[in-house]
Tab-separated table of C-alpha atoms and ligand atoms in Angstrom:
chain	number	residue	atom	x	y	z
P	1	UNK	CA	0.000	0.000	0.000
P	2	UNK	CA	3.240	2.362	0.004
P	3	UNK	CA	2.437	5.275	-2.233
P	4	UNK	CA	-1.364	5.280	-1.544
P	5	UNK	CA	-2.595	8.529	0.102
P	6	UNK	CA	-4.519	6.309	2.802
P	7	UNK	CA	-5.691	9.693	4.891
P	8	UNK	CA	-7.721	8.513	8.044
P	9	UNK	CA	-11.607	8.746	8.181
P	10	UNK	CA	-13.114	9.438	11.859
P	11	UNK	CA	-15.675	6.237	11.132
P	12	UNK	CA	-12.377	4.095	10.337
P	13	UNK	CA	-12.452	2.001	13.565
P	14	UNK	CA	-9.819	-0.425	11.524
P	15	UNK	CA	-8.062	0.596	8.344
P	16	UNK	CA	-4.834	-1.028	6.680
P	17	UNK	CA	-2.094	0.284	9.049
P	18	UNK	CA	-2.180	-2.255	11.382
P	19	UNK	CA	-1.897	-6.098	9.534
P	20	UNK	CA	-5.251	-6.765	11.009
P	21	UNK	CA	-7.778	-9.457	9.577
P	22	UNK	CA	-9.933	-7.195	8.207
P	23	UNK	CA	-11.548	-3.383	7.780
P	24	UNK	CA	-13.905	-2.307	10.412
P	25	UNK	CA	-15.458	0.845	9.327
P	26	UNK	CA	-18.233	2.365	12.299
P	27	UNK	CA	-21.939	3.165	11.050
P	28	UNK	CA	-23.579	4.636	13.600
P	29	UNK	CA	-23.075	4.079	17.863
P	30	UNK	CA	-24.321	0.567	17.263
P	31	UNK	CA	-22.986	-0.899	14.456
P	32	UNK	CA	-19.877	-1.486	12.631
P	33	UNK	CA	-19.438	-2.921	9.422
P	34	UNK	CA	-16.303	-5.179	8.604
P	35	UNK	CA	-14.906	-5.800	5.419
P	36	UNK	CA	-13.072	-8.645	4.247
P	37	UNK	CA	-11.649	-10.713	0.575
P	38	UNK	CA	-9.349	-13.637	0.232
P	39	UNK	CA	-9.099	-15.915	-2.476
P	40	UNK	CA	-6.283	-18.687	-3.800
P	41	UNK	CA	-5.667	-21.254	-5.773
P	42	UNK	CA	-6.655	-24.737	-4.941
P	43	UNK	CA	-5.384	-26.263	-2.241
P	44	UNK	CA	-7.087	-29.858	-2.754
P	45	UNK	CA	-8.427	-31.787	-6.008
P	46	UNK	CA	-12.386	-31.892	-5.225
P	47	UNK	CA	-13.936	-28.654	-6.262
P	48	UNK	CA	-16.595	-28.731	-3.892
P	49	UNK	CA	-14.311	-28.989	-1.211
P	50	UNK	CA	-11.874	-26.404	-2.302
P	51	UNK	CA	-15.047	-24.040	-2.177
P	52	UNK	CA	-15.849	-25.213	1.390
P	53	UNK	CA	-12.334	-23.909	2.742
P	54	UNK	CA	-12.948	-20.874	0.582
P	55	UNK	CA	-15.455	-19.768	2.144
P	56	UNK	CA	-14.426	-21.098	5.447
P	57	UNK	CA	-11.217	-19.171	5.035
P	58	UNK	CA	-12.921	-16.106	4.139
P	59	UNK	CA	-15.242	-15.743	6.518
P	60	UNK	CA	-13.079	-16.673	8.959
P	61	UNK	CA	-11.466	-13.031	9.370
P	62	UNK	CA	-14.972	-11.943	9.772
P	63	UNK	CA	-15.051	-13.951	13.168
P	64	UNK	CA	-11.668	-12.816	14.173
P	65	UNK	CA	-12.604	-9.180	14.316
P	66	UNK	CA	-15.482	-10.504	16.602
P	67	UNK	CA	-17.995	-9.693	13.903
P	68	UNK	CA	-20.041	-11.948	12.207
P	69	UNK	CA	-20.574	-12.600	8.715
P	70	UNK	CA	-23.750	-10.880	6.818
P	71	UNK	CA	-23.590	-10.838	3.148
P	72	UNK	CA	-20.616	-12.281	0.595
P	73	UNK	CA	-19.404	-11.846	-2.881
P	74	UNK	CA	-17.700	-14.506	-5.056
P	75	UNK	CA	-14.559	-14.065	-6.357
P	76	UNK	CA	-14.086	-16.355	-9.721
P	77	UNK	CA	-10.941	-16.160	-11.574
P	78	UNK	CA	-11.198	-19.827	-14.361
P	79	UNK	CA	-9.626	-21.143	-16.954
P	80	UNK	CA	-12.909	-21.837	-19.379
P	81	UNK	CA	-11.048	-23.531	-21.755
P	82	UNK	CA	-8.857	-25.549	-19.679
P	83	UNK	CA	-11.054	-27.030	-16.795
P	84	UNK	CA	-15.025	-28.054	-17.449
P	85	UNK	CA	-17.384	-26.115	-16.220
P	86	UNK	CA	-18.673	-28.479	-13.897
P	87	UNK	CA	-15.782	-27.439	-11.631
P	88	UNK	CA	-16.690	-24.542	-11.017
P	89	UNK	CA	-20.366	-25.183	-10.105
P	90	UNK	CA	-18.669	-27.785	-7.882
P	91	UNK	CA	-16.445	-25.092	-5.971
P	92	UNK	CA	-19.893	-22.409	-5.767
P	93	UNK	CA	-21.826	-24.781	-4.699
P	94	UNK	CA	-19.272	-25.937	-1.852
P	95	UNK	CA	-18.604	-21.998	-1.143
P	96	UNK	CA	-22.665	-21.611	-0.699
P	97	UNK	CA	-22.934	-24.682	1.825
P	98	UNK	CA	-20.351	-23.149	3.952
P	99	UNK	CA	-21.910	-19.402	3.805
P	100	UNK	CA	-25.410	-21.134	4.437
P	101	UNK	CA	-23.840	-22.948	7.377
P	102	UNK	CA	-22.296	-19.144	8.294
P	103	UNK	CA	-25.660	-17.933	7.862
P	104	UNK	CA	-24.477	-14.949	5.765
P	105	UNK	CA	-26.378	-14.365	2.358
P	106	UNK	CA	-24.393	-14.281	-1.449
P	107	UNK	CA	-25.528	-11.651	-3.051
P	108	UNK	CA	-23.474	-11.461	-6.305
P	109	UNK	CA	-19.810	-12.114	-7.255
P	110	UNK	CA	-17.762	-11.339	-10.449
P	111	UNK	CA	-15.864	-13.781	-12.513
P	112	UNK	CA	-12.570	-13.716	-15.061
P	113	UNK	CA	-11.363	-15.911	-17.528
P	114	UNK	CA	-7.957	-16.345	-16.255
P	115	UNK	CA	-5.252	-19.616	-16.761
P	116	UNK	CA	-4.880	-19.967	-13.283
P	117	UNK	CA	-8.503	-20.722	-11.574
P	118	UNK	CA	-8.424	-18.978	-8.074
P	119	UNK	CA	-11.656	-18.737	-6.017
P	120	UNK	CA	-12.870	-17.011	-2.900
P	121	UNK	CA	-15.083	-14.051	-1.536
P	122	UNK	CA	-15.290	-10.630	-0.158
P	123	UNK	CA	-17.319	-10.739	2.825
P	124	UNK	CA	-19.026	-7.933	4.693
P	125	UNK	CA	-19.909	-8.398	8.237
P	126	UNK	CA	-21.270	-6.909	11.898
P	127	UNK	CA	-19.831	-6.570	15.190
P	128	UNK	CA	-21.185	-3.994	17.804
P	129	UNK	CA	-18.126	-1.392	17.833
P	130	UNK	CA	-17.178	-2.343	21.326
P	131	UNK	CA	-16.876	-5.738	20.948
P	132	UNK	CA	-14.505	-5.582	18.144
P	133	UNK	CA	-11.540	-7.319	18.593
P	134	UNK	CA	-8.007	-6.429	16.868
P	135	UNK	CA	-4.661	-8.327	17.084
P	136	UNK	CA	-3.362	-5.660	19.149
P	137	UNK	CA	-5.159	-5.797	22.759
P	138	UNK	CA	-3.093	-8.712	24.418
P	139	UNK	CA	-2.319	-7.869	28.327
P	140	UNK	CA	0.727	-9.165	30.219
P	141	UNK	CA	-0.003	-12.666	32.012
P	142	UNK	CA	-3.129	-13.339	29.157
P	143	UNK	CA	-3.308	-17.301	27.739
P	144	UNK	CA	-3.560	-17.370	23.706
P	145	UNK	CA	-5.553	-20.055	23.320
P	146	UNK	CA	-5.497	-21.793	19.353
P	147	UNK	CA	-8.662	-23.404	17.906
P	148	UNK	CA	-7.581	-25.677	15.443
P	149	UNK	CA	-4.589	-27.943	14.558
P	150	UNK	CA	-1.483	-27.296	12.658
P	151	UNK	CA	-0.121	-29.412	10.021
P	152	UNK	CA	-2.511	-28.273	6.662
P	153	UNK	CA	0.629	-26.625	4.735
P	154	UNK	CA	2.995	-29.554	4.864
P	155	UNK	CA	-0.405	-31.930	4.320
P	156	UNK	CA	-1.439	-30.179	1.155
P	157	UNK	CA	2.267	-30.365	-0.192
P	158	UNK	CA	2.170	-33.919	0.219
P	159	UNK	CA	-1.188	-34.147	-1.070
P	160	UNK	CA	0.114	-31.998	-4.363
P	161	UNK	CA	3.374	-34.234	-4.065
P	162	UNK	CA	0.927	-37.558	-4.720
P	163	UNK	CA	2.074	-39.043	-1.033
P	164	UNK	CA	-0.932	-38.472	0.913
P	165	UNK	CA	-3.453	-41.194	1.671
P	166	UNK	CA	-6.998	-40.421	1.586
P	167	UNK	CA	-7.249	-39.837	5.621
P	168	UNK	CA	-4.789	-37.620	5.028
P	169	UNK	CA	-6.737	-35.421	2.294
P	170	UNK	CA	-9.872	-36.097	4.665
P	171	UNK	CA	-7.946	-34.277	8.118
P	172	UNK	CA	-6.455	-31.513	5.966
P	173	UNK	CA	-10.519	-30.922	4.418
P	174	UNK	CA	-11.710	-30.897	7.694
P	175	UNK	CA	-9.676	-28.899	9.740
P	176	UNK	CA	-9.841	-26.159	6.755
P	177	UNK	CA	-12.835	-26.213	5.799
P	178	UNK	CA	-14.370	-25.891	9.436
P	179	UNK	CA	-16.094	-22.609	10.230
P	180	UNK	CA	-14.412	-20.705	13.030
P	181	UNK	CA	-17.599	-19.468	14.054
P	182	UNK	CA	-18.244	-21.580	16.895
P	183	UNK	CA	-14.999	-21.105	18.014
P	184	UNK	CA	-16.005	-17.281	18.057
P	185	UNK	CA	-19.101	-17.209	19.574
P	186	UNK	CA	-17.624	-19.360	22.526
P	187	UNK	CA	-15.202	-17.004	22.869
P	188	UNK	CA	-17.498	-13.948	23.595
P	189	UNK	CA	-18.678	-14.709	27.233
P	190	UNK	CA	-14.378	-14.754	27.907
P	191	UNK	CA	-13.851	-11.012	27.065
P	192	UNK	CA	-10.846	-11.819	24.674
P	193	UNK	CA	-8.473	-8.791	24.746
P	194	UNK	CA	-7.034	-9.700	20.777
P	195	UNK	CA	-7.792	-12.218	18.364
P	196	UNK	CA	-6.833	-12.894	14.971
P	197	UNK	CA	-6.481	-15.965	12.624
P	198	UNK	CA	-3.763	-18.623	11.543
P	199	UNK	CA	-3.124	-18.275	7.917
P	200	UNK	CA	-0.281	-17.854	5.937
P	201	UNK	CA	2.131	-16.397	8.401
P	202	UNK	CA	2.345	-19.853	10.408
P	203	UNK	CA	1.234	-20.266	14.432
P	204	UNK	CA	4.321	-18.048	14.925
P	205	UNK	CA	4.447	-15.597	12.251
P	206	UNK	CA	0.744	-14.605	13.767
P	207	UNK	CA	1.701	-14.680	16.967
P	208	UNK	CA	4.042	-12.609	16.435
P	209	UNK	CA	2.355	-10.148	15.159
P	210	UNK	CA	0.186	-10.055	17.669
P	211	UNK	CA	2.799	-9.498	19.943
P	212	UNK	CA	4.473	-6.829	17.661
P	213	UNK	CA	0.568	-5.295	17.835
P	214	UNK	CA	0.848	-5.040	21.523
P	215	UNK	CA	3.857	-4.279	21.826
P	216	UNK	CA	4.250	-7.143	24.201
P	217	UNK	CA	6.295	-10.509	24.462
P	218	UNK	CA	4.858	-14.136	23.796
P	219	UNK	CA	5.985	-17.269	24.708
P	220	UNK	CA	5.288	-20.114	22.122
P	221	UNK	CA	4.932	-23.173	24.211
P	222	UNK	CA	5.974	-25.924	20.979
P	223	UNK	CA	4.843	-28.855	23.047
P	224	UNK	CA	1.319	-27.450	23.404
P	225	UNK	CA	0.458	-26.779	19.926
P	226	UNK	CA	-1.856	-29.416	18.563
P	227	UNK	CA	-1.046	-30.824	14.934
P	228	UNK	CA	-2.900	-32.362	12.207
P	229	UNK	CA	-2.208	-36.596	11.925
P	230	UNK	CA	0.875	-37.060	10.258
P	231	UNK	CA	1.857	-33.742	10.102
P	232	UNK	CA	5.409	-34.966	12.048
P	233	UNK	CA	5.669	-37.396	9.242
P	234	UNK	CA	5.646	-35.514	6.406
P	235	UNK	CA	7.962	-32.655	7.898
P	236	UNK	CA	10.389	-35.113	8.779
P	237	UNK	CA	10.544	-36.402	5.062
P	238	UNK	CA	11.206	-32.313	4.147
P	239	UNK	CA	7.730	-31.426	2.946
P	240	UNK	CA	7.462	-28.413	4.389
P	241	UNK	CA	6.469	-25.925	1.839
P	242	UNK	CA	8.668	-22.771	0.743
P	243	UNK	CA	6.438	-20.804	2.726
P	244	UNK	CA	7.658	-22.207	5.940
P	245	UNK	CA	10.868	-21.223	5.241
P	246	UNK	CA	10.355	-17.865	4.376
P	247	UNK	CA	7.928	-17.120	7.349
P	248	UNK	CA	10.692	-18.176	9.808
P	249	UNK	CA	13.463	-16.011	8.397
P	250	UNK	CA	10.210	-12.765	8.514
P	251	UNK	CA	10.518	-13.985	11.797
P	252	UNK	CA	13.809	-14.737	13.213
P	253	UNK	CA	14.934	-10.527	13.821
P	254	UNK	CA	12.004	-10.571	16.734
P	255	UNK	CA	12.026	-14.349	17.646
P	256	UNK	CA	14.450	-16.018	20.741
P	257	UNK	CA	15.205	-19.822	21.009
P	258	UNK	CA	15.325	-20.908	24.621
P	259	UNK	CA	16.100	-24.434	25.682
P	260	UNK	CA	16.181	-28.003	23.143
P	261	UNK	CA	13.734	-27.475	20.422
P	262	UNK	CA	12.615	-30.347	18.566
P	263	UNK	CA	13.712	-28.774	15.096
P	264	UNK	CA	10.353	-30.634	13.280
P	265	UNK	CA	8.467	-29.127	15.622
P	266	UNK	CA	9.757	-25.725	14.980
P	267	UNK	CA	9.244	-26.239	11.223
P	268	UNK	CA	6.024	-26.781	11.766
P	269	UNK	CA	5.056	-23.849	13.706
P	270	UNK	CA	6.302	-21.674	10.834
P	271	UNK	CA	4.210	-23.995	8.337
P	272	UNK	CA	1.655	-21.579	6.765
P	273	UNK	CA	-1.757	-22.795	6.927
P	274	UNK	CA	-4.917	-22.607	4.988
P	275	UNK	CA	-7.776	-21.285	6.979
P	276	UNK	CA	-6.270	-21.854	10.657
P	277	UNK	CA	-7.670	-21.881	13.908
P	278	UNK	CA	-8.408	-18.541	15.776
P	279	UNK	CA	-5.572	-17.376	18.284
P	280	UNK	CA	-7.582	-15.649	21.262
P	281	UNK	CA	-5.866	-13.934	24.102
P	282	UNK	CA	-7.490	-14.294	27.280
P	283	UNK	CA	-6.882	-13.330	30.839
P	284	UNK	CA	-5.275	-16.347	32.923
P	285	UNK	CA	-8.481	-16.933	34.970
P	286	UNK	CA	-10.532	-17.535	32.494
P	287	UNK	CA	-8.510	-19.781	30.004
P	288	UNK	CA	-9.741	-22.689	31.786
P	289	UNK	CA	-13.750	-21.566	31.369
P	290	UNK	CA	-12.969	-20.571	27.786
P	291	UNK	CA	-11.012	-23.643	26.870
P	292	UNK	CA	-13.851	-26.123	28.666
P	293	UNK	CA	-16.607	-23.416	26.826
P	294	UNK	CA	-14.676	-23.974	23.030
P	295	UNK	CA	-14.726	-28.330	24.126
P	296	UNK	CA	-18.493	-28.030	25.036
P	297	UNK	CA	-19.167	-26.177	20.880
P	298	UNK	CA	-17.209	-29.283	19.488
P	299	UNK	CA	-14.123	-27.043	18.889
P	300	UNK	CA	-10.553	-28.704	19.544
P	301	UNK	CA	-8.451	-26.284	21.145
P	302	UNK	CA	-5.509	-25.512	23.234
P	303	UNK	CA	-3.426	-22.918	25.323
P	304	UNK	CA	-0.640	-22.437	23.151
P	305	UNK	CA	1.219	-19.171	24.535
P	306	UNK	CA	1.635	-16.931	27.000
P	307	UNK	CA	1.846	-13.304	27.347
P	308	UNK	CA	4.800	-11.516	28.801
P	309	UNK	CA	6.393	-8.056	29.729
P	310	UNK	CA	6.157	-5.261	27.724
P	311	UNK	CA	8.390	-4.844	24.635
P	312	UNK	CA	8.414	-2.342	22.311
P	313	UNK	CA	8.971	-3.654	19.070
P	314	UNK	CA	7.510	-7.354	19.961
P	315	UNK	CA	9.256	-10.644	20.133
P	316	UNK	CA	8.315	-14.209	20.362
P	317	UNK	CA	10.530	-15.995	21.947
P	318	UNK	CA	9.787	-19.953	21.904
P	319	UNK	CA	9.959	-22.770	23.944
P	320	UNK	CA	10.317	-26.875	23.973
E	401	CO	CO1	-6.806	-13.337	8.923
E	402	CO	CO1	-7.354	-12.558	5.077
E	403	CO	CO1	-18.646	-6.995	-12.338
């Protein structure tokens, strides 16, 4: 956005400045609107499940604002001469299950011809304007709890790589294409000072810039993070993608290494994921009541990190 004359606007509750999850733009003492688009290429070979973790995916930064999802656009860039049409029916009509499931309404989308098909959706939401949450609110001595597994990054590569079995395509579906709305509506009775989601930065890489946000230290627990089947596995045979690698060195200038780390474990907490869990910071008293509140929704979750001193420009230091 360097170059862009991006002056503020006194309804601009969340504009671009601060890596958040998505624009939050204040309508009247009420309401808030927030504004969202993602879309990639496909992560998995069934169309109608790569629409699923679309839409999952792009909602999902609805929920981690603390809003929740209202109307959607499709986003349709296809090859028409390349891949039948049926394919992309297939991926809309897996898109419209999961925005059904979101209860949030499509009302319209634009498509491209394009070599490269790439699908996903802009997504407006509401949240009351003080119960928006931003990556930036973490307190010393807070829990950041994480709501789903880790692992889909080096799972897809060795899905694209042809080494997957089908359980494996099966756990990477559905952790991804999961809705991280339950996840956020058990999260509101815990007063969550931040929140965002675990996408292509890694566990880490968001972390810290959460931590960078609040200007705070965090301490990755590696042990504690949960991780998809096989995940372990496939690092260890070097399947991590390229992403990994280039989240960790974004990383390493504000990052600390303290004790023996298991080096596949470290790999994978760098592994870049396709719509991740949510990462909600919580006072310590009530990580208990808001990790026992995500098991009762059906939501697998688990205290990852911890929340340090003060630090101005951020730093994540991690642990075995
Ligand atoms: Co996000
Ligand atoms: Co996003
Ligand atoms: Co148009």
């Amino acid at each position: 956005m360097a170059g862009l004359d991006l002056s503020p606007h006194p309804n601009l509750l969340v504009g671009m400045e601060t890596a958040d999850d998505a624009g939050v733009y204040l309508v009247d003492g009420q309401t808030a609107l927030v504004q969202t688009v993602d879309f990639f290429t496909p992560v998995v070979d069934d169309p109608f499940d790569f629409g699923r973790i679309a839409a999952a995916n792009a909602l999902s930064d609805v929920y981690a604002m603390g809003g929740r999802p209202l109307t959607a656009m499709n986003i349709v860039c296809f090859p028409s001469c390349d891949l039948e049409r049926d394919v992309l029916i297939q991926t809309l009509r897996g898109g419209l299950e999961k925005l059904h499931e979101a209860g949030c309404v499509l009302v319209g989308g634009h498509s491209v011809d394009d070599p490269e098909f790439k699908y996903g959706l802009a997504v407006t939401g509401l949240v009351r304007p003080d119960e928006v949450l931003t990556n930036a609110g973490a307190n010393e001595g807070d829990v950041v709890v994480l709501t789903k597994p880790v692992g889909t990054g080096v799972l897809a590569t060795a899905i694209k790589g042809g080494l997957a079995a089908d359980e494996d395509v099966a756990a990477l579906v559905d952790c991804a294409a999961a809705l991280n709305a339950a996840a956020a509506e058990a999260a509101r009775a815990f007063s969550p000072s931040a929140c965002t989601d675990v996408t292509g930065f890694g566990l880490a890489g968001h972390l810290l810039e959460m931590a960078k946000a609040a200007g705070k230290e965090m301490a990755l627990s590696l042990s504690a993070v949960p991780l998809l089947p096989k995940a372990v596995e496939y690092a260890r045979m070097g399947l991590l993608p390229a992403g990994a690698f280039a989240n960790k060195k974004f990383c390493r200038p504000n990052m600390d290494a303290r004790g023996e780390l298991d080096p596949l474990l470290l790999d994978l907490a760098f592994d870049p994921q396709t719509s991740g869990g949510l990462l909600l910071c919580v006072a310590e008293t009530r990580a208990s009541g808001l990790l026992d509140a995500l098991s009762a929704a059906g939501v697998s979750a688990a205290a990852v990190a911890k929340v340090l001193a003060p630090h101005p420009s951020g730093l994540l230091t991690i642990v075995p």
